[in-house]
PDB file of C-alpha atoms in Angstrom:
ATOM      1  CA  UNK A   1     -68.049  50.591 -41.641  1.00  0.00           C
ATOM      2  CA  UNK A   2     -68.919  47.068 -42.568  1.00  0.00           C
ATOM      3  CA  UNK A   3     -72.082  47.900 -45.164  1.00  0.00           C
ATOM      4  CA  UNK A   4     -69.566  50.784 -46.511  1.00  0.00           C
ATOM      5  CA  UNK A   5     -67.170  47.875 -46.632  1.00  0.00           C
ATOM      6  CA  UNK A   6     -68.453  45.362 -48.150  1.00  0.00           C
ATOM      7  CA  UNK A   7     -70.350  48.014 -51.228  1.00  0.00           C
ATOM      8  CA  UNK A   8     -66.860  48.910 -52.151  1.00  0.00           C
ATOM      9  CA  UNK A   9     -65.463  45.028 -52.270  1.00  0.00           C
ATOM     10  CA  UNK A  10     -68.491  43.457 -53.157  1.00  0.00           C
ATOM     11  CA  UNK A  11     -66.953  40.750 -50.306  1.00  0.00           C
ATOM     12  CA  UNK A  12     -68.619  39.825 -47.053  1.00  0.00           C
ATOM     13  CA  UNK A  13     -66.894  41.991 -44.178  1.00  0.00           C
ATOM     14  CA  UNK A  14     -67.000  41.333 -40.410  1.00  0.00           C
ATOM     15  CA  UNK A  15     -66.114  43.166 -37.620  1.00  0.00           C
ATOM     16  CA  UNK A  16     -64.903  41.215 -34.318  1.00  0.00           C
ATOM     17  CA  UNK A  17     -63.013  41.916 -31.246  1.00  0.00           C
ATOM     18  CA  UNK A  18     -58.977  41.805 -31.123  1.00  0.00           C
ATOM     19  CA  UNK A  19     -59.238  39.006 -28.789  1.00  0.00           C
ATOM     20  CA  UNK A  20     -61.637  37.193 -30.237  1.00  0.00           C
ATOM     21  CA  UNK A  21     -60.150  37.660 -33.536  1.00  0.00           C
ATOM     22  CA  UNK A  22     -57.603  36.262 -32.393  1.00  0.00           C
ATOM     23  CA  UNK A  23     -59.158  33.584 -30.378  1.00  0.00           C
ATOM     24  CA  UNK A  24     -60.748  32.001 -33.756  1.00  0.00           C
ATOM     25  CA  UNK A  25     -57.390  32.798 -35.782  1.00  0.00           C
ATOM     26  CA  UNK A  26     -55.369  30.539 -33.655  1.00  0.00           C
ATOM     27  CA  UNK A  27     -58.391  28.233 -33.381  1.00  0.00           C
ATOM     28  CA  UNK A  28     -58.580  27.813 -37.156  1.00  0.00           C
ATOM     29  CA  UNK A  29     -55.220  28.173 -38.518  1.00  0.00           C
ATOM     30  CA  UNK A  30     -52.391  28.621 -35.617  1.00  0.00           C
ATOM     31  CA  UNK A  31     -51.422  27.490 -32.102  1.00  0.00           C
ATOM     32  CA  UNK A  32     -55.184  25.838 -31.327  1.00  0.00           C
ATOM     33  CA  UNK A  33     -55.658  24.181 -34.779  1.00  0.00           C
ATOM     34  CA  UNK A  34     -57.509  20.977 -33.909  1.00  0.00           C
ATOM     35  CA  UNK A  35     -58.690  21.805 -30.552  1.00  0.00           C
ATOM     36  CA  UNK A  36     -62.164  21.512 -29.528  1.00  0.00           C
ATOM     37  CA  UNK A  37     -61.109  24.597 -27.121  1.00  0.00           C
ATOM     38  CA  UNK A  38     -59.411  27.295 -26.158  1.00  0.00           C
ATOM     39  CA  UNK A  39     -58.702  30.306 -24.578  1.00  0.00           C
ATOM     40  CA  UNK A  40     -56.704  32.688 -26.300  1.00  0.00           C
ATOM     41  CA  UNK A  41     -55.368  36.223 -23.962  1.00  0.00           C
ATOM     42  CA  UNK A  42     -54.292  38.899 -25.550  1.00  0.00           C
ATOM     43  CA  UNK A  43     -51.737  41.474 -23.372  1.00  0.00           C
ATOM     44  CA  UNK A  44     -51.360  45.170 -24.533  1.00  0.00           C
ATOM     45  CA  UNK A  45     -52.724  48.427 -23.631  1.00  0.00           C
ATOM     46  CA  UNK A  46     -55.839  46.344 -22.136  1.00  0.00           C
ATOM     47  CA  UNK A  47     -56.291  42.867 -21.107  1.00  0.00           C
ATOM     48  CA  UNK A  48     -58.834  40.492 -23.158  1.00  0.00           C
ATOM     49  CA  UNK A  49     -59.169  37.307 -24.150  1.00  0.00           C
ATOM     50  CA  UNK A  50     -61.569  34.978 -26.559  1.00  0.00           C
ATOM     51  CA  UNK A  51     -63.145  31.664 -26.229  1.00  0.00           C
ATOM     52  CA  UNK A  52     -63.816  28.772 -28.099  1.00  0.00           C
ATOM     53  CA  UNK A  53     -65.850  25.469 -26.606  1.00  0.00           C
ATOM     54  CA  UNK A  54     -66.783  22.601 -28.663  1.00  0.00           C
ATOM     55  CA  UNK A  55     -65.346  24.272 -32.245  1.00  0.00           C
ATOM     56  CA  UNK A  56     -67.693  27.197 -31.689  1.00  0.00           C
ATOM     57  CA  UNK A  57     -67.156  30.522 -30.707  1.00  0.00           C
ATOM     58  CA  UNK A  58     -67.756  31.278 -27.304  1.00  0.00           C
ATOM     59  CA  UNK A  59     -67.533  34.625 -25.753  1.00  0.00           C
ATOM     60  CA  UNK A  60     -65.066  37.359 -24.118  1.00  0.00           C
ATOM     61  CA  UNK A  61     -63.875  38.293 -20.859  1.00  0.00           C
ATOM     62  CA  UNK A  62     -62.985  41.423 -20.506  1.00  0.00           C
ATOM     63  CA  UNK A  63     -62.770  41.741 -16.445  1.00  0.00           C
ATOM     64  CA  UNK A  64     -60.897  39.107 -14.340  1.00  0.00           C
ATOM     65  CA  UNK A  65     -61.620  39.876 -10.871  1.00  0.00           C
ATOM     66  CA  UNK A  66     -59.005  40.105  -8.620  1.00  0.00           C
ATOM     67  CA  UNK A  67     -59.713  39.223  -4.949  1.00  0.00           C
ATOM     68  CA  UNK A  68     -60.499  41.757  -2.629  1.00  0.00           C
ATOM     69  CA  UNK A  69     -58.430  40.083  -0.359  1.00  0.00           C
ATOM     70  CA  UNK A  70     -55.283  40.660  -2.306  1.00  0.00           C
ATOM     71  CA  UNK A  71     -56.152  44.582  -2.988  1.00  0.00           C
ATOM     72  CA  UNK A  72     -56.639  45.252   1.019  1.00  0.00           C
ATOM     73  CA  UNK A  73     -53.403  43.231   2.026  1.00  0.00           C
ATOM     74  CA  UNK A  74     -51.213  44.543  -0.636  1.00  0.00           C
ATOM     75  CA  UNK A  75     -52.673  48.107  -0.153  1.00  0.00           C
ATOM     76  CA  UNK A  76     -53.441  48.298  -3.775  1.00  0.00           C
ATOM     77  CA  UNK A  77     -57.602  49.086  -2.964  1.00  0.00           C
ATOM     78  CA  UNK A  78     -57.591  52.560  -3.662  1.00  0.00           C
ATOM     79  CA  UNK A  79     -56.017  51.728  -7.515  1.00  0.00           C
ATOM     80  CA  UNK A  80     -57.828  54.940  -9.500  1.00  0.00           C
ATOM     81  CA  UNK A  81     -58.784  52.453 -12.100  1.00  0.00           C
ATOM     82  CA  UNK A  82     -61.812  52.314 -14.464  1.00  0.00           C
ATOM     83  CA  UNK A  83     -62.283  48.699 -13.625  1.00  0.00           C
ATOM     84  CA  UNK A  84     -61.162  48.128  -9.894  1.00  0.00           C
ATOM     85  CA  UNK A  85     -60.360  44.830  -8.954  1.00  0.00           C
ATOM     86  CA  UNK A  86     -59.355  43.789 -12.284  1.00  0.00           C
ATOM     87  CA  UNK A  87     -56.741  42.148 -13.374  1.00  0.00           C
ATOM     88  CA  UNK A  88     -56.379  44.113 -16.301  1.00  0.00           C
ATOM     89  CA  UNK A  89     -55.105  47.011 -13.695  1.00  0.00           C
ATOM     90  CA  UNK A  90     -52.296  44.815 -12.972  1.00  0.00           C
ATOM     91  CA  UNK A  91     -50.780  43.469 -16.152  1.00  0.00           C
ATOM     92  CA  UNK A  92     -51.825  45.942 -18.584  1.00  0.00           C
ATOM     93  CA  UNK A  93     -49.510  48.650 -20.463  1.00  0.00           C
ATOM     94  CA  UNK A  94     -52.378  51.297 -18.977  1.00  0.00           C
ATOM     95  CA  UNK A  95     -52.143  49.451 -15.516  1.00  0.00           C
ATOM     96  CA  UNK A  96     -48.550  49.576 -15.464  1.00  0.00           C
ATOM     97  CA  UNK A  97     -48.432  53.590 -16.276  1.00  0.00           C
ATOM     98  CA  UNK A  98     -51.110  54.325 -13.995  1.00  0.00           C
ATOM     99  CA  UNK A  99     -49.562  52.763 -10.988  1.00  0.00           C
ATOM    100  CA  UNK A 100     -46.129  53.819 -11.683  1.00  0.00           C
ATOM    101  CA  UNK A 101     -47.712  57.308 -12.002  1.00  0.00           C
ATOM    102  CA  UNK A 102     -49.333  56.896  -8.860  1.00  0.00           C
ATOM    103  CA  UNK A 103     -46.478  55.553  -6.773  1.00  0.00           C
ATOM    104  CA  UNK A 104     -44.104  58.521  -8.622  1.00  0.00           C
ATOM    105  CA  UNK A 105     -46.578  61.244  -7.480  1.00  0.00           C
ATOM    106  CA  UNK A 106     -46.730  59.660  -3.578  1.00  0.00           C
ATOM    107  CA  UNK A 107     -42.822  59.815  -3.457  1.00  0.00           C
ATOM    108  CA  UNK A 108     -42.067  56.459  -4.173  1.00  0.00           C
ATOM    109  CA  UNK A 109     -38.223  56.509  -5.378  1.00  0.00           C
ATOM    110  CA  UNK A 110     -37.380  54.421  -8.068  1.00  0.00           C
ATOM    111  CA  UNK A 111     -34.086  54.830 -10.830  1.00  0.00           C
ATOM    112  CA  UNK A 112     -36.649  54.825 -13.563  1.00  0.00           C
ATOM    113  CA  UNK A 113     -38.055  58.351 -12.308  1.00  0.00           C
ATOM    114  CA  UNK A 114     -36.093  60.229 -14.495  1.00  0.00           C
ATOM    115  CA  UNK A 115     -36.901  58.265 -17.841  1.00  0.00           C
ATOM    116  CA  UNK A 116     -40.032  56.413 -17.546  1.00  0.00           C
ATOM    117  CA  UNK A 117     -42.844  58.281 -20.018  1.00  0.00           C
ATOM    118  CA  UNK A 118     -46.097  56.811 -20.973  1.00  0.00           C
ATOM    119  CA  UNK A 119     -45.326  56.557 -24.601  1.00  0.00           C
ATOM    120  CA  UNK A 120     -41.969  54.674 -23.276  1.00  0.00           C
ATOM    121  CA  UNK A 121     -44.549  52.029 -21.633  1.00  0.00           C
ATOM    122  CA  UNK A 122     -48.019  51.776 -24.132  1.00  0.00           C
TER     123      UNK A 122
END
């Protein structure tokens, strides 16, 4: 896609990450101009985020771990994630529609039952 790219604009093309797309946008022209660095998350379908140390472009982090602790006591350790123990199974539009899914199917009641879709939700 990029070589294809850049024969048909004669421009140099990249191809990055949303996150950390996003990470050096806001670094170089929005909410973290002039910061030596930053972390920039990105909330949607998925979780992600991008990082910048010392004006440079760091790296991503795709899974934030989520204690085991908190999954045993909250009865959550059986989530049919890809990524267990991630936060991204929490906060995510996927998360979200999985566990509602999940707690639909045991018989959990809830006044949403009736009108709640995944299209609705991602």
């Amino acid at each position: 896609m990029v070589s294809i790219l850049h024969r048909l604009t004669d421009l140099p093309v990249y191809l990055e990450n949303d996150a950390n797309a996003a990470a050096i946008g806001e670094h170089w022209m929005g909410a973290g101009q002039g910061s030596r660095n930053l972390l920039c998350v990105t909330l949607g379908t998925g979780l992600g985020s991008g990082f910048i140390f010392n004006d440079t472009y760091g790296m991503e982090a795709t899974t934030w771990p989520v204690s085991w602790a908190y999954h045993a006591l909250s009865g959550r350790a059986s989530l049919q994630m890809r990524k267990k123990g991630c936060l991204e199974a929490y906060v995510s539009a996927t998360g979200i529609v999985t566990r509602t899914e999940m707690a639909l199917r045991a018989g959990r009641h809830s006044s949403l039952a009736g009108y709640l879709n995944r299209p609705m939700i991602l």
